PDB file of C-alpha atoms in Angstrom:
ATOM      1  CA  UNK A 152      19.460   6.219   4.391  1.00  0.00           C
ATOM      2  CA  UNK A 153      17.856   9.258   6.036  1.00  0.00           C
ATOM      3  CA  UNK A 154      16.469  10.407   2.687  1.00  0.00           C
ATOM      4  CA  UNK A 155      14.748   7.027   2.421  1.00  0.00           C
ATOM      5  CA  UNK A 156      13.334   7.446   5.932  1.00  0.00           C
ATOM      6  CA  UNK A 157      11.822  10.822   5.034  1.00  0.00           C
ATOM      7  CA  UNK A 158      10.350   9.469   1.805  1.00  0.00           C
ATOM      8  CA  UNK A 159       8.806   6.530   3.644  1.00  0.00           C
ATOM      9  CA  UNK A 160       7.387   8.717   6.420  1.00  0.00           C
ATOM     10  CA  UNK A 161       5.642  10.937   3.855  1.00  0.00           C
ATOM     11  CA  UNK A 162       4.518   7.922   1.843  1.00  0.00           C
ATOM     12  CA  UNK A 163       2.846   6.325   4.836  1.00  0.00           C
ATOM     13  CA  UNK A 164       1.189   9.631   5.742  1.00  0.00           C
ATOM     14  CA  UNK A 165      -0.317   9.884   2.247  1.00  0.00           C
ATOM     15  CA  UNK A 166      -1.393   6.226   2.337  1.00  0.00           C
ATOM     16  CA  UNK A 167      -2.983   6.660   5.756  1.00  0.00           C
ATOM     17  CA  UNK A 168      -4.899   9.560   4.227  1.00  0.00           C
ATOM     18  CA  UNK A 169      -6.021   7.124   1.544  1.00  0.00           C
ATOM     19  CA  UNK A 170      -7.887   5.122   4.193  1.00  0.00           C
ATOM     20  CA  UNK A 171      -9.590   8.274   5.458  1.00  0.00           C
ATOM     21  CA  UNK A 172     -10.491   9.264   1.893  1.00  0.00           C
ATOM     22  CA  UNK A 173     -11.834   5.777   1.206  1.00  0.00           C
ATOM     23  CA  UNK A 174     -14.022   5.999   4.283  1.00  0.00           C
ATOM     24  CA  UNK A 175     -15.345   9.403   3.160  1.00  0.00           C
ATOM     25  CA  UNK A 176     -16.117   7.901  -0.265  1.00  0.00           C
ATOM     26  CA  UNK A 177     -18.552   5.309   1.132  1.00  0.00           C
ATOM     27  CA  UNK A 178     -21.943   6.147  -0.352  1.00  0.00           C
ATOM     28  CA  UNK A 179     -20.450   8.839  -2.603  1.00  0.00           C
ATOM     29  CA  UNK A 180     -18.473   6.665  -5.054  1.00  0.00           C
ATOM     30  CA  UNK A 181     -18.368   2.870  -5.265  1.00  0.00           C
ATOM     31  CA  UNK A 182     -15.062   1.073  -4.598  1.00  0.00           C
ATOM     32  CA  UNK A 183     -14.323  -0.018  -8.168  1.00  0.00           C
ATOM     33  CA  UNK A 184     -15.146   3.462  -9.456  1.00  0.00           C
ATOM     34  CA  UNK A 185     -12.439   4.768  -7.123  1.00  0.00           C
ATOM     35  CA  UNK A 186      -9.982   2.120  -8.302  1.00  0.00           C
ATOM     36  CA  UNK A 187     -10.649   2.515 -12.042  1.00  0.00           C
ATOM     37  CA  UNK A 188     -10.773   6.319 -12.124  1.00  0.00           C
ATOM     38  CA  UNK A 189      -7.717   6.518  -9.868  1.00  0.00           C
ATOM     39  CA  UNK A 190      -5.392   4.526 -12.113  1.00  0.00           C
ATOM     40  CA  UNK A 191      -6.914   5.588 -15.440  1.00  0.00           C
ATOM     41  CA  UNK A 192      -6.479   9.268 -14.541  1.00  0.00           C
ATOM     42  CA  UNK A 193      -2.874   8.745 -13.558  1.00  0.00           C
ATOM     43  CA  UNK A 194      -2.261   6.670 -16.690  1.00  0.00           C
ATOM     44  CA  UNK A 195      -3.533   9.487 -18.934  1.00  0.00           C
ATOM     45  CA  UNK A 196      -1.578  12.190 -17.070  1.00  0.00           C
ATOM     46  CA  UNK A 197       1.651  10.242 -17.321  1.00  0.00           C
ATOM     47  CA  UNK A 198       1.171   9.626 -21.025  1.00  0.00           C
ATOM     48  CA  UNK A 199       0.297  13.258 -21.794  1.00  0.00           C
ATOM     49  CA  UNK A 200       3.251  14.748 -19.933  1.00  0.00           C
ATOM     50  CA  UNK A 201       5.867  11.975 -20.152  1.00  0.00           C
ATOM     51  CA  UNK A 202       5.186  10.078 -23.376  1.00  0.00           C
ATOM     52  CA  UNK A 203       8.650  10.902 -24.766  1.00  0.00           C
ATOM     53  CA  UNK A 204      10.295   9.365 -21.708  1.00  0.00           C
ATOM     54  CA  UNK A 205       8.024   6.328 -21.926  1.00  0.00           C
ATOM     55  CA  UNK A 206       8.925   5.898 -25.597  1.00  0.00           C
ATOM     56  CA  UNK A 207      12.625   6.164 -24.753  1.00  0.00           C
ATOM     57  CA  UNK A 208      12.288   3.381 -22.168  1.00  0.00           C
ATOM     58  CA  UNK A 209      10.120   1.122 -24.323  1.00  0.00           C
ATOM     59  CA  UNK A 210      13.049  -1.036 -25.429  1.00  0.00           C
ATOM     60  CA  UNK A 211      13.664  -1.857 -21.751  1.00  0.00           C
ATOM     61  CA  UNK A 212       9.977  -2.270 -20.948  1.00  0.00           C
ATOM     62  CA  UNK A 213       8.948  -4.554 -23.811  1.00  0.00           C
ATOM     63  CA  UNK A 214      10.876  -7.717 -22.779  1.00  0.00           C
ATOM     64  CA  UNK A 215       9.469  -7.436 -19.222  1.00  0.00           C
ATOM     65  CA  UNK A 216       6.022  -6.099 -20.119  1.00  0.00           C
ATOM     66  CA  UNK A 217       4.016  -9.036 -18.710  1.00  0.00           C
ATOM     67  CA  UNK A 218       5.990  -8.945 -15.454  1.00  0.00           C
ATOM     68  CA  UNK A 219       5.455  -5.208 -15.024  1.00  0.00           C
ATOM     69  CA  UNK A 220       1.744  -5.425 -15.840  1.00  0.00           C
ATOM     70  CA  UNK A 221       1.357  -8.122 -13.182  1.00  0.00           C
ATOM     71  CA  UNK A 222       3.073  -5.854 -10.668  1.00  0.00           C
ATOM     72  CA  UNK A 223       0.442  -3.243 -11.451  1.00  0.00           C
ATOM     73  CA  UNK A 224      -2.310  -5.788 -10.872  1.00  0.00           C
ATOM     74  CA  UNK A 225      -0.915  -6.888  -7.496  1.00  0.00           C
ATOM     75  CA  UNK A 226       0.305  -3.598  -6.107  1.00  0.00           C
ATOM     76  CA  UNK A 227      -2.374  -1.296  -7.458  1.00  0.00           C
ATOM     77  CA  UNK A 228      -5.610  -3.123  -8.379  1.00  0.00           C
ATOM     78  CA  UNK A 229      -5.687  -5.898  -5.776  1.00  0.00           C
ATOM     79  CA  UNK A 230      -4.591  -3.623  -2.968  1.00  0.00           C
ATOM     80  CA  UNK A 231      -6.886  -0.718  -3.865  1.00  0.00           C
ATOM     81  CA  UNK A 232      -9.986  -2.813  -4.515  1.00  0.00           C
ATOM     82  CA  UNK A 233      -9.586  -4.796  -1.286  1.00  0.00           C
ATOM     83  CA  UNK A 234      -8.894  -1.602   0.700  1.00  0.00           C
ATOM     84  CA  UNK A 235     -11.913   0.366  -0.542  1.00  0.00           C
ATOM     85  CA  UNK A 236     -14.278  -2.573  -0.099  1.00  0.00           C
ATOM     86  CA  UNK A 237     -12.817  -3.218   3.369  1.00  0.00           C
ATOM     87  CA  UNK A 238     -13.642   0.345   4.392  1.00  0.00           C
ATOM     88  CA  UNK A 239     -17.321  -0.360   3.760  1.00  0.00           C
ATOM     89  CA  UNK A 240     -17.213  -2.893   6.629  1.00  0.00           C
ATOM     90  CA  UNK A 241     -14.464  -1.735   9.005  1.00  0.00           C
ATOM     91  CA  UNK A 242     -13.036   1.462  10.494  1.00  0.00           C
ATOM     92  CA  UNK A 243     -10.283   3.633   9.060  1.00  0.00           C
ATOM     93  CA  UNK A 244      -8.237   3.007  12.230  1.00  0.00           C
ATOM     94  CA  UNK A 245      -8.457  -0.757  11.780  1.00  0.00           C
ATOM     95  CA  UNK A 246      -7.680  -0.605   8.072  1.00  0.00           C
ATOM     96  CA  UNK A 247      -4.591   1.529   8.731  1.00  0.00           C
ATOM     97  CA  UNK A 248      -3.313  -0.588  11.605  1.00  0.00           C
ATOM     98  CA  UNK A 249      -3.892  -3.863   9.785  1.00  0.00           C
ATOM     99  CA  UNK A 250      -1.647  -2.630   6.988  1.00  0.00           C
ATOM    100  CA  UNK A 251       1.116  -3.027   9.548  1.00  0.00           C
ATOM    101  CA  UNK A 252       1.028  -6.754   8.723  1.00  0.00           C
ATOM    102  CA  UNK A 253       2.495  -6.036   5.290  1.00  0.00           C
ATOM    103  CA  UNK A 254       6.126  -6.765   6.322  1.00  0.00           C
ATOM    104  CA  UNK A 255       5.123 -10.396   6.918  1.00  0.00           C
ATOM    105  CA  UNK A 256       4.297 -10.768   3.254  1.00  0.00           C
ATOM    106  CA  UNK A 257       7.302  -8.719   2.149  1.00  0.00           C
ATOM    107  CA  UNK A 258       9.618 -10.976   4.149  1.00  0.00           C
ATOM    108  CA  UNK A 259       7.916 -14.146   2.925  1.00  0.00           C
ATOM    109  CA  UNK A 260       7.832 -13.062  -0.724  1.00  0.00           C
ATOM    110  CA  UNK A 261      11.465 -11.887  -0.617  1.00  0.00           C
ATOM    111  CA  UNK A 262      12.506 -15.235   0.804  1.00  0.00           C
ATOM    112  CA  UNK A 263      10.481 -17.273  -1.714  1.00  0.00           C
ATOM    113  CA  UNK A 264      11.357 -15.183  -4.779  1.00  0.00           C
ATOM    114  CA  UNK A 265      14.935 -14.136  -4.014  1.00  0.00           C
ATOM    115  CA  UNK A 266      16.084 -16.239  -1.027  1.00  0.00           C
ATOM    116  CA  UNK A 267      16.688 -13.028   0.906  1.00  0.00           C
ATOM    117  CA  UNK A 268      18.256 -13.436   4.327  1.00  0.00           C
ATOM    118  CA  UNK A 269      16.417 -12.250   7.421  1.00  0.00           C
ATOM    119  CA  UNK A 270      18.414 -11.389  10.535  1.00  0.00           C
ATOM    120  CA  UNK A 271      17.348 -12.448  14.019  1.00  0.00           C
ATOM    121  CA  UNK A 272      16.655  -8.824  14.970  1.00  0.00           C
ATOM    122  CA  UNK A 273      14.450  -8.397  11.901  1.00  0.00           C
ATOM    123  CA  UNK A 274      12.537 -11.585  12.735  1.00  0.00           C
ATOM    124  CA  UNK A 275      12.014 -10.476  16.343  1.00  0.00           C
ATOM    125  CA  UNK A 276      10.946  -7.016  15.221  1.00  0.00           C
ATOM    126  CA  UNK A 277       8.465  -8.455  12.795  1.00  0.00           C
ATOM    127  CA  UNK A 278       7.073 -10.842  15.410  1.00  0.00           C
ATOM    128  CA  UNK A 279       6.523  -7.959  17.815  1.00  0.00           C
ATOM    129  CA  UNK A 280       4.804  -5.887  15.132  1.00  0.00           C
ATOM    130  CA  UNK A 281       2.662  -8.739  13.886  1.00  0.00           C
ATOM    131  CA  UNK A 282       1.394  -9.560  17.372  1.00  0.00           C
ATOM    132  CA  UNK A 283       0.282  -5.943  17.556  1.00  0.00           C
ATOM    133  CA  UNK A 284      -1.613  -6.389  14.303  1.00  0.00           C
ATOM    134  CA  UNK A 285      -3.321  -9.518  15.671  1.00  0.00           C
ATOM    135  CA  UNK A 286      -4.422  -7.509  18.695  1.00  0.00           C
ATOM    136  CA  UNK A 287      -6.212  -5.120  16.323  1.00  0.00           C
ATOM    137  CA  UNK A 288      -7.740  -7.893  14.224  1.00  0.00           C
ATOM    138  CA  UNK A 289      -9.353  -9.532  17.267  1.00  0.00           C
ATOM    139  CA  UNK A 290     -10.212  -6.158  18.872  1.00  0.00           C
ATOM    140  CA  UNK A 291      -8.228  -6.975  21.997  1.00  0.00           C
ATOM    141  CA  UNK A 292     -10.310 -10.080  22.790  1.00  0.00           C
ATOM    142  CA  UNK A 293      -8.566 -13.474  22.870  1.00  0.00           C
ATOM    143  CA  UNK A 294     -11.919 -15.178  22.429  1.00  0.00           C
ATOM    144  CA  UNK A 295     -12.278 -13.592  18.981  1.00  0.00           C
ATOM    145  CA  UNK A 296      -8.993 -15.184  17.919  1.00  0.00           C
ATOM    146  CA  UNK A 297     -10.027 -18.620  19.181  1.00  0.00           C
ATOM    147  CA  UNK A 298     -13.407 -18.419  17.457  1.00  0.00           C
ATOM    148  CA  UNK A 299     -11.929 -16.688  14.372  1.00  0.00           C
ATOM    149  CA  UNK A 300     -14.456 -13.897  14.873  1.00  0.00           C
ATOM    150  CA  UNK A 301     -12.838 -11.353  12.569  1.00  0.00           C
ATOM    151  CA  UNK A 302     -14.656  -8.525  10.806  1.00  0.00           C
ATOM    152  CA  UNK A 303     -15.108  -9.122   7.047  1.00  0.00           C
ATOM    153  CA  UNK A 304     -13.494  -5.767   6.291  1.00  0.00           C
ATOM    154  CA  UNK A 305     -10.458  -6.713   8.378  1.00  0.00           C
ATOM    155  CA  UNK A 306     -10.207  -9.983   6.426  1.00  0.00           C
ATOM    156  CA  UNK A 307     -10.236  -8.028   3.162  1.00  0.00           C
ATOM    157  CA  UNK A 308      -7.331  -5.949   4.473  1.00  0.00           C
ATOM    158  CA  UNK A 309      -5.244  -9.115   4.691  1.00  0.00           C
ATOM    159  CA  UNK A 310      -5.952  -9.701   0.993  1.00  0.00           C
ATOM    160  CA  UNK A 311      -4.839  -6.130   0.336  1.00  0.00           C
ATOM    161  CA  UNK A 312      -1.556  -6.438   2.182  1.00  0.00           C
ATOM    162  CA  UNK A 313      -0.832  -9.836   0.641  1.00  0.00           C
ATOM    163  CA  UNK A 314      -0.975  -8.316  -2.835  1.00  0.00           C
ATOM    164  CA  UNK A 315       1.101  -5.306  -1.864  1.00  0.00           C
ATOM    165  CA  UNK A 316       3.644  -7.374   0.016  1.00  0.00           C
ATOM    166  CA  UNK A 317       4.339  -9.495  -3.071  1.00  0.00           C
ATOM    167  CA  UNK A 318       4.480  -6.329  -5.172  1.00  0.00           C
ATOM    168  CA  UNK A 319       7.038  -4.741  -2.827  1.00  0.00           C
ATOM    169  CA  UNK A 320       9.317  -7.765  -2.913  1.00  0.00           C
ATOM    170  CA  UNK A 321       8.982  -8.136  -6.697  1.00  0.00           C
ATOM    171  CA  UNK A 322       9.986  -4.500  -7.312  1.00  0.00           C
ATOM    172  CA  UNK A 323      13.522  -5.655  -6.623  1.00  0.00           C
ATOM    173  CA  UNK A 324      13.553  -7.440  -9.980  1.00  0.00           C
ATOM    174  CA  UNK A 325      12.200  -4.602 -12.101  1.00  0.00           C
ATOM    175  CA  UNK A 326      14.324  -3.386 -15.039  1.00  0.00           C
ATOM    176  CA  UNK A 327      16.094  -0.051 -14.737  1.00  0.00           C
ATOM    177  CA  UNK A 328      14.065   2.789 -16.215  1.00  0.00           C
ATOM    178  CA  UNK A 329      12.808   6.258 -15.398  1.00  0.00           C
ATOM    179  CA  UNK A 330      10.219   6.283 -12.613  1.00  0.00           C
ATOM    180  CA  UNK A 331       7.574   7.814 -14.887  1.00  0.00           C
ATOM    181  CA  UNK A 332       7.874   4.925 -17.335  1.00  0.00           C
ATOM    182  CA  UNK A 333       7.566   2.411 -14.520  1.00  0.00           C
ATOM    183  CA  UNK A 334       4.511   4.171 -13.105  1.00  0.00           C
ATOM    184  CA  UNK A 335       2.900   4.278 -16.551  1.00  0.00           C
ATOM    185  CA  UNK A 336       3.201   0.529 -17.075  1.00  0.00           C
ATOM    186  CA  UNK A 337       2.043  -0.229 -13.532  1.00  0.00           C
ATOM    187  CA  UNK A 338      -0.975   2.035 -14.040  1.00  0.00           C
ATOM    188  CA  UNK A 339      -1.675   0.341 -17.375  1.00  0.00           C
ATOM    189  CA  UNK A 340      -1.768  -3.050 -15.664  1.00  0.00           C
ATOM    190  CA  UNK A 341      -3.990  -1.641 -12.920  1.00  0.00           C
ATOM    191  CA  UNK A 342      -6.392   0.007 -15.359  1.00  0.00           C
ATOM    192  CA  UNK A 343      -6.763  -3.061 -17.593  1.00  0.00           C
ATOM    193  CA  UNK A 344      -7.405  -5.344 -14.634  1.00  0.00           C
ATOM    194  CA  UNK A 345      -9.806  -2.955 -12.878  1.00  0.00           C
ATOM    195  CA  UNK A 346     -12.237  -2.510 -15.774  1.00  0.00           C
ATOM    196  CA  UNK A 347     -13.684  -6.066 -15.659  1.00  0.00           C
ATOM    197  CA  UNK A 348     -14.145  -5.662 -11.905  1.00  0.00           C
ATOM    198  CA  UNK A 349     -15.907  -2.337 -12.504  1.00  0.00           C
ATOM    199  CA  UNK A 350     -18.242  -4.056 -14.966  1.00  0.00           C
ATOM    200  CA  UNK A 351     -18.956  -6.783 -12.419  1.00  0.00           C
ATOM    201  CA  UNK A 352     -19.720  -4.172  -9.754  1.00  0.00           C
ATOM    202  CA  UNK A 353     -22.184  -2.482 -12.110  1.00  0.00           C
ATOM    203  CA  UNK A 354     -23.793  -5.825 -12.965  1.00  0.00           C
ATOM    204  CA  UNK A 355     -24.335  -6.422  -9.248  1.00  0.00           C
ATOM    205  CA  UNK A 356     -26.148  -3.088  -8.956  1.00  0.00           C
ATOM    206  CA  UNK A 357     -23.502  -1.598  -6.657  1.00  0.00           C
ATOM    207  CA  UNK A 358     -22.150   1.047  -9.041  1.00  0.00           C
ATOM    208  CA  UNK A 359     -22.209   4.574  -7.540  1.00  0.00           C
ATOM    209  CA  UNK A 360     -21.254   7.468  -9.823  1.00  0.00           C
ATOM    210  CA  UNK A 361     -19.206  10.046  -7.861  1.00  0.00           C
ATOM    211  CA  UNK A 362     -20.937  13.134  -6.491  1.00  0.00           C
ATOM    212  CA  UNK A 363     -19.005  16.261  -5.407  1.00  0.00           C
ATOM    213  CA  UNK A 364     -17.604  14.576  -2.315  1.00  0.00           C
ATOM    214  CA  UNK A 365     -16.725  11.518  -4.375  1.00  0.00           C
ATOM    215  CA  UNK A 366     -14.772  13.608  -6.893  1.00  0.00           C
ATOM    216  CA  UNK A 367     -12.962  15.447  -4.076  1.00  0.00           C
ATOM    217  CA  UNK A 368     -11.883  12.082  -2.657  1.00  0.00           C
ATOM    218  CA  UNK A 369     -10.715  10.907  -6.087  1.00  0.00           C
ATOM    219  CA  UNK A 370      -8.670  14.107  -6.563  1.00  0.00           C
ATOM    220  CA  UNK A 371      -6.822  13.524  -3.294  1.00  0.00           C
ATOM    221  CA  UNK A 372      -6.307   9.841  -4.058  1.00  0.00           C
ATOM    222  CA  UNK A 373      -4.854  10.532  -7.519  1.00  0.00           C
ATOM    223  CA  UNK A 374      -2.402  13.225  -6.401  1.00  0.00           C
ATOM    224  CA  UNK A 375      -1.088  11.977  -3.057  1.00  0.00           C
ATOM    225  CA  UNK A 376      -1.396   8.205  -2.442  1.00  0.00           C
ATOM    226  CA  UNK A 377      -1.303   7.293  -6.152  1.00  0.00           C
ATOM    227  CA  UNK A 378       1.311   9.567  -7.689  1.00  0.00           C
ATOM    228  CA  UNK A 379       3.509  11.142  -5.026  1.00  0.00           C
ATOM    229  CA  UNK A 380       3.251   8.266  -2.566  1.00  0.00           C
ATOM    230  CA  UNK A 381       4.028   5.564  -5.122  1.00  0.00           C
ATOM    231  CA  UNK A 382       7.025   7.460  -6.506  1.00  0.00           C
ATOM    232  CA  UNK A 383       8.423   8.058  -3.027  1.00  0.00           C
ATOM    233  CA  UNK A 384       7.974   4.393  -2.161  1.00  0.00           C
ATOM    234  CA  UNK A 385       9.637   3.123  -5.337  1.00  0.00           C
ATOM    235  CA  UNK A 386      12.605   5.418  -4.710  1.00  0.00           C
ATOM    236  CA  UNK A 387      12.890   4.313  -1.066  1.00  0.00           C
ATOM    237  CA  UNK A 388      12.913   0.642  -2.106  1.00  0.00           C
ATOM    238  CA  UNK A 389      15.767   1.463  -4.470  1.00  0.00           C
ATOM    239  CA  UNK A 390      17.693   3.144  -1.641  1.00  0.00           C
ATOM    240  CA  UNK A 391      17.345   0.607   1.194  1.00  0.00           C
ATOM    241  CA  UNK A 392      15.666  -2.485  -0.294  1.00  0.00           C
ATOM    242  CA  UNK A 393      12.186  -3.993  -0.105  1.00  0.00           C
ATOM    243  CA  UNK A 394      12.528  -5.687   3.305  1.00  0.00           C
ATOM    244  CA  UNK A 395      13.638  -2.533   5.131  1.00  0.00           C
ATOM    245  CA  UNK A 396      11.266  -0.255   3.212  1.00  0.00           C
ATOM    246  CA  UNK A 397       8.379  -2.614   3.872  1.00  0.00           C
ATOM    247  CA  UNK A 398       8.895  -2.277   7.617  1.00  0.00           C
ATOM    248  CA  UNK A 399       8.005   1.387   7.460  1.00  0.00           C
ATOM    249  CA  UNK A 400       4.510   0.432   6.349  1.00  0.00           C
ATOM    250  CA  UNK A 401       4.065  -0.055  10.080  1.00  0.00           C
ATOM    251  CA  UNK A 402       4.007   3.727  10.403  1.00  0.00           C
ATOM    252  CA  UNK A 403       0.582   3.617   8.773  1.00  0.00           C
ATOM    253  CA  UNK A 404      -1.102   2.782  12.102  1.00  0.00           C
ATOM    254  CA  UNK A 405       0.345   5.911  13.677  1.00  0.00           C
ATOM    255  CA  UNK A 406      -0.778   8.250  10.901  1.00  0.00           C
ATOM    256  CA  UNK A 407      -4.028   6.340  10.414  1.00  0.00           C
ATOM    257  CA  UNK A 408      -5.021   6.542  14.064  1.00  0.00           C
ATOM    258  CA  UNK A 409      -4.202  10.240  14.290  1.00  0.00           C
ATOM    259  CA  UNK A 410      -6.127  11.087  11.122  1.00  0.00           C
ATOM    260  CA  UNK A 411      -9.110   8.876  11.924  1.00  0.00           C
ATOM    261  CA  UNK A 412      -9.528  10.340  15.399  1.00  0.00           C
ATOM    262  CA  UNK A 413      -9.010  13.982  14.394  1.00  0.00           C
ATOM    263  CA  UNK A 414     -10.764  14.031  11.019  1.00  0.00           C
ATOM    264  CA  UNK A 415     -13.643  11.573  11.289  1.00  0.00           C
ATOM    265  CA  UNK A 416     -14.031  11.155  15.037  1.00  0.00           C
ATOM    266  CA  UNK A 417     -13.433   7.420  15.322  1.00  0.00           C
ATOM    267  CA  UNK A 418     -12.854   6.031  18.816  1.00  0.00           C
ATOM    268  CA  UNK A 419      -9.355   5.095  19.920  1.00  0.00           C
ATOM    269  CA  UNK A 420      -9.344   2.138  22.334  1.00  0.00           C
ATOM    270  CA  UNK A 421      -6.748   0.765  24.743  1.00  0.00           C
ATOM    271  CA  UNK A 422      -6.054  -2.202  22.471  1.00  0.00           C
ATOM    272  CA  UNK A 423      -5.221   0.254  19.679  1.00  0.00           C
ATOM    273  CA  UNK A 424      -2.590   1.855  21.938  1.00  0.00           C
ATOM    274  CA  UNK A 425      -1.107  -1.531  22.882  1.00  0.00           C
ATOM    275  CA  UNK A 426      -0.934  -2.573  19.236  1.00  0.00           C
ATOM    276  CA  UNK A 427       0.688   0.702  18.183  1.00  0.00           C
ATOM    277  CA  UNK A 428       3.345   0.378  20.885  1.00  0.00           C
ATOM    278  CA  UNK A 429       4.188  -3.145  19.745  1.00  0.00           C
ATOM    279  CA  UNK A 430       4.266  -2.174  16.080  1.00  0.00           C
ATOM    280  CA  UNK A 431       6.576   0.792  16.649  1.00  0.00           C
ATOM    281  CA  UNK A 432       8.881  -1.328  18.819  1.00  0.00           C
ATOM    282  CA  UNK A 433       8.977  -3.875  16.035  1.00  0.00           C
ATOM    283  CA  UNK A 434      10.023  -1.225  13.531  1.00  0.00           C
ATOM    284  CA  UNK A 435      12.936  -0.258  15.763  1.00  0.00           C
ATOM    285  CA  UNK A 436      14.165  -3.826  16.230  1.00  0.00           C
ATOM    286  CA  UNK A 437      13.807  -4.779  12.587  1.00  0.00           C
ATOM    287  CA  UNK A 438      15.352  -1.625  11.143  1.00  0.00           C
ATOM    288  CA  UNK A 439      18.309  -1.935  13.523  1.00  0.00           C
ATOM    289  CA  UNK A 440      18.795  -5.491  12.332  1.00  0.00           C
ATOM    290  CA  UNK A 441      18.525  -4.430   8.695  1.00  0.00           C
ATOM    291  CA  UNK A 442      21.139  -1.693   9.086  1.00  0.00           C
ATOM    292  CA  UNK A 443      23.503  -4.029  10.942  1.00  0.00           C
ATOM    293  CA  UNK A 444      23.165  -6.735   8.288  1.00  0.00           C
ATOM    294  CA  UNK A 445      23.696  -4.167   5.529  1.00  0.00           C
ATOM    295  CA  UNK A 446      26.981  -2.978   7.115  1.00  0.00           C
ATOM    296  CA  UNK A 447      28.241  -6.555   7.372  1.00  0.00           C
ATOM    297  CA  UNK A 448      27.766  -7.213   3.638  1.00  0.00           C
TER     298      UNK A 448
END
């Protein structure tokens, strides 16, 4: 349990850094360049260094190939593309905090796909966290909620977390294989699905080839959020399940706010503090409920 907590804390730190990196990439590399190069690079590295392991797992992979490729599309391409485009229109703090809504989609997808039970404490914890996310989305102004005045970048973040929430829940049904083989197939799905979007971006005249800063951002993204972060997250889901692991996504606002304020000088407002307090309280309630339910099984 505590090993899973450590893995999830580091994962969310790396993913929060992904939002900062994406913000730094604006004007230095276009969003779909980031997405395509990110997953293609990882795909090649995995094949070069782990092709024997991938070959050994192929008999397990082949019957579930379409399912695994779709996981790569949802968890990697949809999330990454929506995130990097969102950062063109919104702040790194907002993008990080809005990722705290991901447990909603993890809970919903787990219930729809696997009829997973949700305890009262988990439901209350989620509600508390999600209200905090709403506070961020409307920038602390009730009038923005009533008029649905939400930043376009913030709206894209909901698309991102929807894809990743379904991906998290669906990981439960993946076949047993070495993590490198799983990552390879997920990256294959992400790469294949990102290339048409890259072509569309170029056709729209929005293609930006990376400069030095763009390549530095890509290097960070490939090593930490893409490789190490994904592996840590997959392992944590195996240890404590998708619902409980998904709750720790709410740590992203904490890391995201700290990094955005210290590294890129974004402003931290009172409504950010209120939202963070609610999100962290929600994590405590929900994780307590998850542990209690697990002991009763």
